[in-house]
């Protein structure tokens, strides 16, 4: 983990979230991240002004751009959202495709990629991913191959892709991290394997990792990156980011009025009011510890690096303290089957208390002011035995959490264990 290039002041960061004034301790960032005042104000303003005529700048000289008559203020929100996502991912705005959600965008991609995914081709999907994502490719004509997670650690072993990928492979899709377990996939290893064995595109969902670490598109190496903006504390929308606009030539247009290299050919309509909240979200993330110098991308990289170092410290305490409770079982960490698990994890985890139903654990935490979530019954968690141990509770940290929050959580869980 790189060292922080700026001091992270968590108490200043907490002041940016007005929702924290209600006295609750929120440990549910994986499901319902807190929304900053900057984002709520930005969305309110964009909805209010979306239908108004855009400000018409007066002439400023021979080289001034002529005003576009009749242009509405809301029309500019889409371009601003693409630019903000480009800054967030280290890419360019013309490579960004907006959509109402990541599952919808994956479905659009599956439809548009029909020329690539013929009956003689193959697609590699990951069972570590949410079913709502991988189901988007369930009806393609290609042969579907599955990468399987390790049921002891909850990790996605990279070595299996050497057997799954061959010359027929056209697309490999997987997530950079698991949203509930906090396990981080060996993305660089997997992408290197894919490139060495095929000409397939790699589609990487970074939604779980983006709230905690800087996203640098070139370093990831993926051909397409997917990101859920809502999971970062922004408006409920998502985006795909392509490595190169020339990739769009090979995809069918779902909106045929746009050119072959325009990402809008894949877009599903998104509210301009919601799109107006993406810029304020990225501005908020850049302001957490980024200072006031440099471009937004520079400030964002500085801020997220500092946040990453701070939350890594909290993550170590979260895992360490809960692991000392003998009755607590942390999925992917506790037990012989998890021996040798990687410590490259996000500041989130899913745990159970031996002999205590998850509903009881969840309620005890809630009664003590701690907001967590009951782990959903996903295929992966079911195979890992969650239902057999009476369910589990998921905890995920946000930019505003403190060491006291971890200590409070551990004390309450200890009263049950």
Short mmCIF file of N, CA, C and O in Angstrom, two decimals, residues 102-159:
data_model
loop_
_atom_site.label_atom_id
_atom_site.label_comp_id
_atom_site.label_asym_id
_atom_site.label_seq_id
_atom_site.Cartn_x
_atom_site.Cartn_y
_atom_site.Cartn_z
N UNK A 102 -25.21 -0.52 -13.23
CA UNK A 102 -24.21 -1.38 -13.85
C UNK A 102 -24.84 -2.62 -14.49
O UNK A 102 -24.44 -3.01 -15.61
N UNK A 103 -25.83 -3.28 -13.87
CA UNK A 103 -26.47 -4.40 -14.57
C UNK A 103 -27.07 -4.00 -15.92
O UNK A 103 -26.96 -4.75 -16.90
N UNK A 104 -27.68 -2.82 -16.00
CA UNK A 104 -28.23 -2.36 -17.27
C UNK A 104 -27.13 -2.14 -18.30
O UNK A 104 -27.26 -2.51 -19.47
N UNK A 105 -26.03 -1.55 -17.88
CA UNK A 105 -24.91 -1.33 -18.81
C UNK A 105 -24.29 -2.64 -19.27
O UNK A 105 -23.89 -2.77 -20.44
N UNK A 106 -24.19 -3.62 -18.37
CA UNK A 106 -23.67 -4.92 -18.76
C UNK A 106 -24.61 -5.59 -19.78
O UNK A 106 -24.15 -6.22 -20.74
N UNK A 107 -25.91 -5.44 -19.57
CA UNK A 107 -26.87 -5.99 -20.53
C UNK A 107 -26.74 -5.31 -21.88
O UNK A 107 -26.79 -5.97 -22.93
N UNK A 108 -26.55 -4.00 -21.86
CA UNK A 108 -26.36 -3.26 -23.11
C UNK A 108 -25.10 -3.72 -23.82
O UNK A 108 -25.08 -3.89 -25.05
N UNK A 109 -24.03 -3.93 -23.06
CA UNK A 109 -22.78 -4.39 -23.65
C UNK A 109 -22.94 -5.78 -24.25
O UNK A 109 -22.43 -6.05 -25.36
N UNK A 110 -23.66 -6.65 -23.55
CA UNK A 110 -23.87 -8.00 -24.07
C UNK A 110 -24.63 -7.97 -25.40
O UNK A 110 -24.32 -8.72 -26.34
N UNK A 111 -25.62 -7.09 -25.50
CA UNK A 111 -26.39 -6.95 -26.75
C UNK A 111 -25.53 -6.36 -27.85
O UNK A 111 -25.54 -6.83 -28.99
N UNK A 112 -24.77 -5.33 -27.51
CA UNK A 112 -23.96 -4.65 -28.52
C UNK A 112 -22.79 -5.50 -29.00
O UNK A 112 -22.30 -5.31 -30.11
N UNK A 113 -22.35 -6.45 -28.18
CA UNK A 113 -21.18 -7.27 -28.51
C UNK A 113 -21.54 -8.53 -29.29
O UNK A 113 -20.69 -9.41 -29.47
N UNK A 114 -22.76 -8.64 -29.77
CA UNK A 114 -23.16 -9.84 -30.51
C UNK A 114 -22.27 -10.14 -31.71
O UNK A 114 -22.01 -11.31 -32.01
N UNK A 115 -21.76 -9.13 -32.43
CA UNK A 115 -20.85 -9.45 -33.53
C UNK A 115 -19.57 -10.15 -33.07
O UNK A 115 -18.94 -10.87 -33.86
N UNK A 116 -19.19 -9.94 -31.82
CA UNK A 116 -17.97 -10.55 -31.30
C UNK A 116 -18.22 -11.91 -30.68
O UNK A 116 -17.30 -12.76 -30.63
N UNK A 117 -19.42 -12.11 -30.16
CA UNK A 117 -19.70 -13.30 -29.35
C UNK A 117 -20.52 -14.30 -30.14
O UNK A 117 -21.69 -14.56 -29.85
N UNK A 118 -19.92 -14.89 -31.14
CA UNK A 118 -20.58 -15.88 -31.96
C UNK A 118 -20.53 -17.27 -31.34
O UNK A 118 -19.95 -17.48 -30.27
N UNK A 119 -21.12 -18.24 -32.04
CA UNK A 119 -21.22 -19.60 -31.50
C UNK A 119 -19.86 -20.29 -31.40
O UNK A 119 -19.71 -21.26 -30.67
N UNK A 120 -18.87 -19.79 -32.11
CA UNK A 120 -17.54 -20.41 -32.06
C UNK A 120 -16.61 -19.69 -31.09
O UNK A 120 -15.40 -19.97 -31.07
N UNK A 121 -17.16 -18.79 -30.29
CA UNK A 121 -16.34 -18.03 -29.34
C UNK A 121 -16.68 -18.45 -27.91
O UNK A 121 -17.62 -19.20 -27.67
N UNK A 122 -15.90 -17.94 -26.96
CA UNK A 122 -16.17 -18.23 -25.55
C UNK A 122 -16.06 -16.96 -24.72
O UNK A 122 -15.39 -16.00 -25.09
N UNK A 123 -16.77 -16.99 -23.59
CA UNK A 123 -16.77 -15.89 -22.63
C UNK A 123 -16.44 -16.48 -21.26
O UNK A 123 -16.99 -17.53 -20.89
N UNK A 124 -15.56 -15.83 -20.52
CA UNK A 124 -15.20 -16.29 -19.18
C UNK A 124 -15.81 -15.33 -18.16
O UNK A 124 -15.53 -14.13 -18.19
N UNK A 125 -16.63 -15.88 -17.28
CA UNK A 125 -17.29 -15.10 -16.23
C UNK A 125 -16.84 -15.62 -14.86
O UNK A 125 -16.29 -16.71 -14.75
N UNK A 126 -17.10 -14.82 -13.83
CA UNK A 126 -16.63 -15.17 -12.49
C UNK A 126 -17.80 -15.36 -11.53
O UNK A 126 -18.69 -14.51 -11.44
N UNK A 127 -17.80 -16.47 -10.82
CA UNK A 127 -18.81 -16.74 -9.80
C UNK A 127 -18.59 -15.89 -8.54
O UNK A 127 -19.42 -15.92 -7.63
N UNK A 128 -17.48 -15.14 -8.50
CA UNK A 128 -17.26 -14.22 -7.39
C UNK A 128 -18.13 -12.98 -7.56
O UNK A 128 -18.42 -12.28 -6.59
N UNK A 129 -18.56 -12.71 -8.79
CA UNK A 129 -19.32 -11.50 -9.08
C UNK A 129 -20.76 -11.61 -8.62
O UNK A 129 -21.30 -12.72 -8.47
N UNK A 130 -21.44 -10.48 -8.44
CA UNK A 130 -22.88 -10.52 -8.16
C UNK A 130 -23.62 -11.15 -9.34
O UNK A 130 -23.31 -10.85 -10.50
N UNK A 131 -24.60 -12.01 -9.08
CA UNK A 131 -25.36 -12.63 -10.17
C UNK A 131 -26.02 -11.61 -11.09
O UNK A 131 -26.21 -11.87 -12.28
N UNK A 132 -26.36 -10.42 -10.58
CA UNK A 132 -26.98 -9.41 -11.41
C UNK A 132 -26.04 -8.92 -12.51
O UNK A 132 -26.51 -8.39 -13.53
N UNK A 133 -24.74 -9.12 -12.32
CA UNK A 133 -23.79 -8.73 -13.36
C UNK A 133 -23.56 -9.86 -14.35
O UNK A 133 -23.70 -9.69 -15.56
N UNK A 134 -23.19 -11.04 -13.86
CA UNK A 134 -22.84 -12.09 -14.81
C UNK A 134 -24.05 -12.64 -15.56
O UNK A 134 -23.92 -13.20 -16.65
N UNK A 135 -25.26 -12.45 -15.02
CA UNK A 135 -26.46 -12.91 -15.73
C UNK A 135 -26.69 -12.13 -17.01
O UNK A 135 -27.43 -12.59 -17.89
N UNK A 136 -26.09 -10.96 -17.14
CA UNK A 136 -26.25 -10.17 -18.36
C UNK A 136 -25.75 -10.91 -19.59
O UNK A 136 -26.22 -10.67 -20.71
N UNK A 137 -24.81 -11.83 -19.41
CA UNK A 137 -24.22 -12.55 -20.54
C UNK A 137 -24.78 -13.96 -20.68
O UNK A 137 -24.23 -14.78 -21.42
N UNK A 138 -25.86 -14.25 -19.98
CA UNK A 138 -26.41 -15.61 -19.96
C UNK A 138 -27.01 -16.02 -21.30
O UNK A 138 -27.14 -17.22 -21.58
N UNK A 139 -27.40 -15.06 -22.15
CA UNK A 139 -28.07 -15.40 -23.40
C UNK A 139 -27.20 -15.20 -24.63
O UNK A 139 -27.69 -15.28 -25.75
N UNK A 140 -25.92 -14.93 -24.44
CA UNK A 140 -25.05 -14.79 -25.62
C UNK A 140 -24.83 -16.16 -26.24
O UNK A 140 -24.95 -17.20 -25.58
N UNK A 141 -24.49 -16.17 -27.53
CA UNK A 141 -24.32 -17.44 -28.25
C UNK A 141 -23.01 -18.13 -27.91
O UNK A 141 -22.83 -19.31 -28.20
N UNK A 142 -22.09 -17.42 -27.31
CA UNK A 142 -20.77 -17.97 -27.01
C UNK A 142 -20.82 -19.03 -25.92
O UNK A 142 -21.77 -19.09 -25.12
N UNK A 143 -19.79 -19.85 -25.89
CA UNK A 143 -19.62 -20.84 -24.83
C UNK A 143 -19.25 -20.12 -23.53
O UNK A 143 -18.29 -19.34 -23.50
N UNK A 144 -20.01 -20.37 -22.44
CA UNK A 144 -19.76 -19.70 -21.16
C UNK A 144 -18.87 -20.59 -20.30
O UNK A 144 -19.18 -21.75 -20.06
N UNK A 145 -17.76 -20.02 -19.83
CA UNK A 145 -16.85 -20.72 -18.93
C UNK A 145 -16.80 -19.96 -17.62
O UNK A 145 -16.86 -18.73 -17.61
N UNK A 146 -16.62 -20.70 -16.53
CA UNK A 146 -16.74 -20.08 -15.21
C UNK A 146 -15.45 -20.14 -14.41
O UNK A 146 -14.85 -21.20 -14.27
N UNK A 147 -15.04 -18.99 -13.90
CA UNK A 147 -13.96 -18.92 -12.93
C UNK A 147 -14.57 -19.07 -11.55
O UNK A 147 -15.53 -18.36 -11.21
N UNK A 148 -14.04 -19.96 -10.74
CA UNK A 148 -14.63 -20.28 -9.44
C UNK A 148 -13.81 -19.69 -8.30
O UNK A 148 -12.58 -19.78 -8.31
N UNK A 149 -14.46 -19.10 -7.31
CA UNK A 149 -13.74 -18.60 -6.14
C UNK A 149 -13.35 -19.73 -5.21
O UNK A 149 -13.95 -20.81 -5.24
N UNK A 150 -12.35 -19.50 -4.39
CA UNK A 150 -11.96 -20.44 -3.35
C UNK A 150 -12.98 -20.32 -2.21
O UNK A 150 -13.15 -19.25 -1.63
N UNK A 151 -13.65 -21.41 -1.87
CA UNK A 151 -14.71 -21.35 -0.86
C UNK A 151 -14.17 -21.23 0.56
O UNK A 151 -14.93 -20.96 1.49
N UNK A 152 -12.87 -21.43 0.73
CA UNK A 152 -12.28 -21.25 2.05
C UNK A 152 -11.92 -19.81 2.33
O UNK A 152 -12.15 -19.29 3.42
N UNK A 153 -11.36 -19.13 1.31
CA UNK A 153 -10.89 -17.76 1.49
C UNK A 153 -11.80 -16.72 0.87
O UNK A 153 -11.70 -15.53 1.19
N UNK A 154 -12.67 -17.13 -0.05
CA UNK A 154 -13.50 -16.17 -0.77
C UNK A 154 -12.72 -15.40 -1.82
O UNK A 154 -13.21 -14.40 -2.35
N UNK A 155 -11.52 -15.86 -2.15
CA UNK A 155 -10.68 -15.19 -3.15
C UNK A 155 -10.89 -15.81 -4.53
O UNK A 155 -11.44 -16.91 -4.66
N UNK A 156 -10.48 -15.08 -5.54
CA UNK A 156 -10.58 -15.56 -6.92
C UNK A 156 -9.18 -15.96 -7.39
O UNK A 156 -8.38 -15.09 -7.75
N UNK A 157 -8.85 -17.26 -7.39
CA UNK A 157 -7.50 -17.68 -7.80
C UNK A 157 -7.21 -17.32 -9.25
O UNK A 157 -8.02 -17.59 -10.14
N UNK A 158 -6.07 -16.70 -9.48
CA UNK A 158 -5.74 -16.26 -10.82
C UNK A 158 -5.26 -17.37 -11.73
O UNK A 158 -5.40 -17.28 -12.95
N UNK A 159 -4.70 -18.44 -11.17
CA UNK A 159 -4.09 -19.49 -11.99
C UNK A 159 -5.09 -20.18 -12.90
O UNK A 159 -4.73 -20.68 -13.98
#
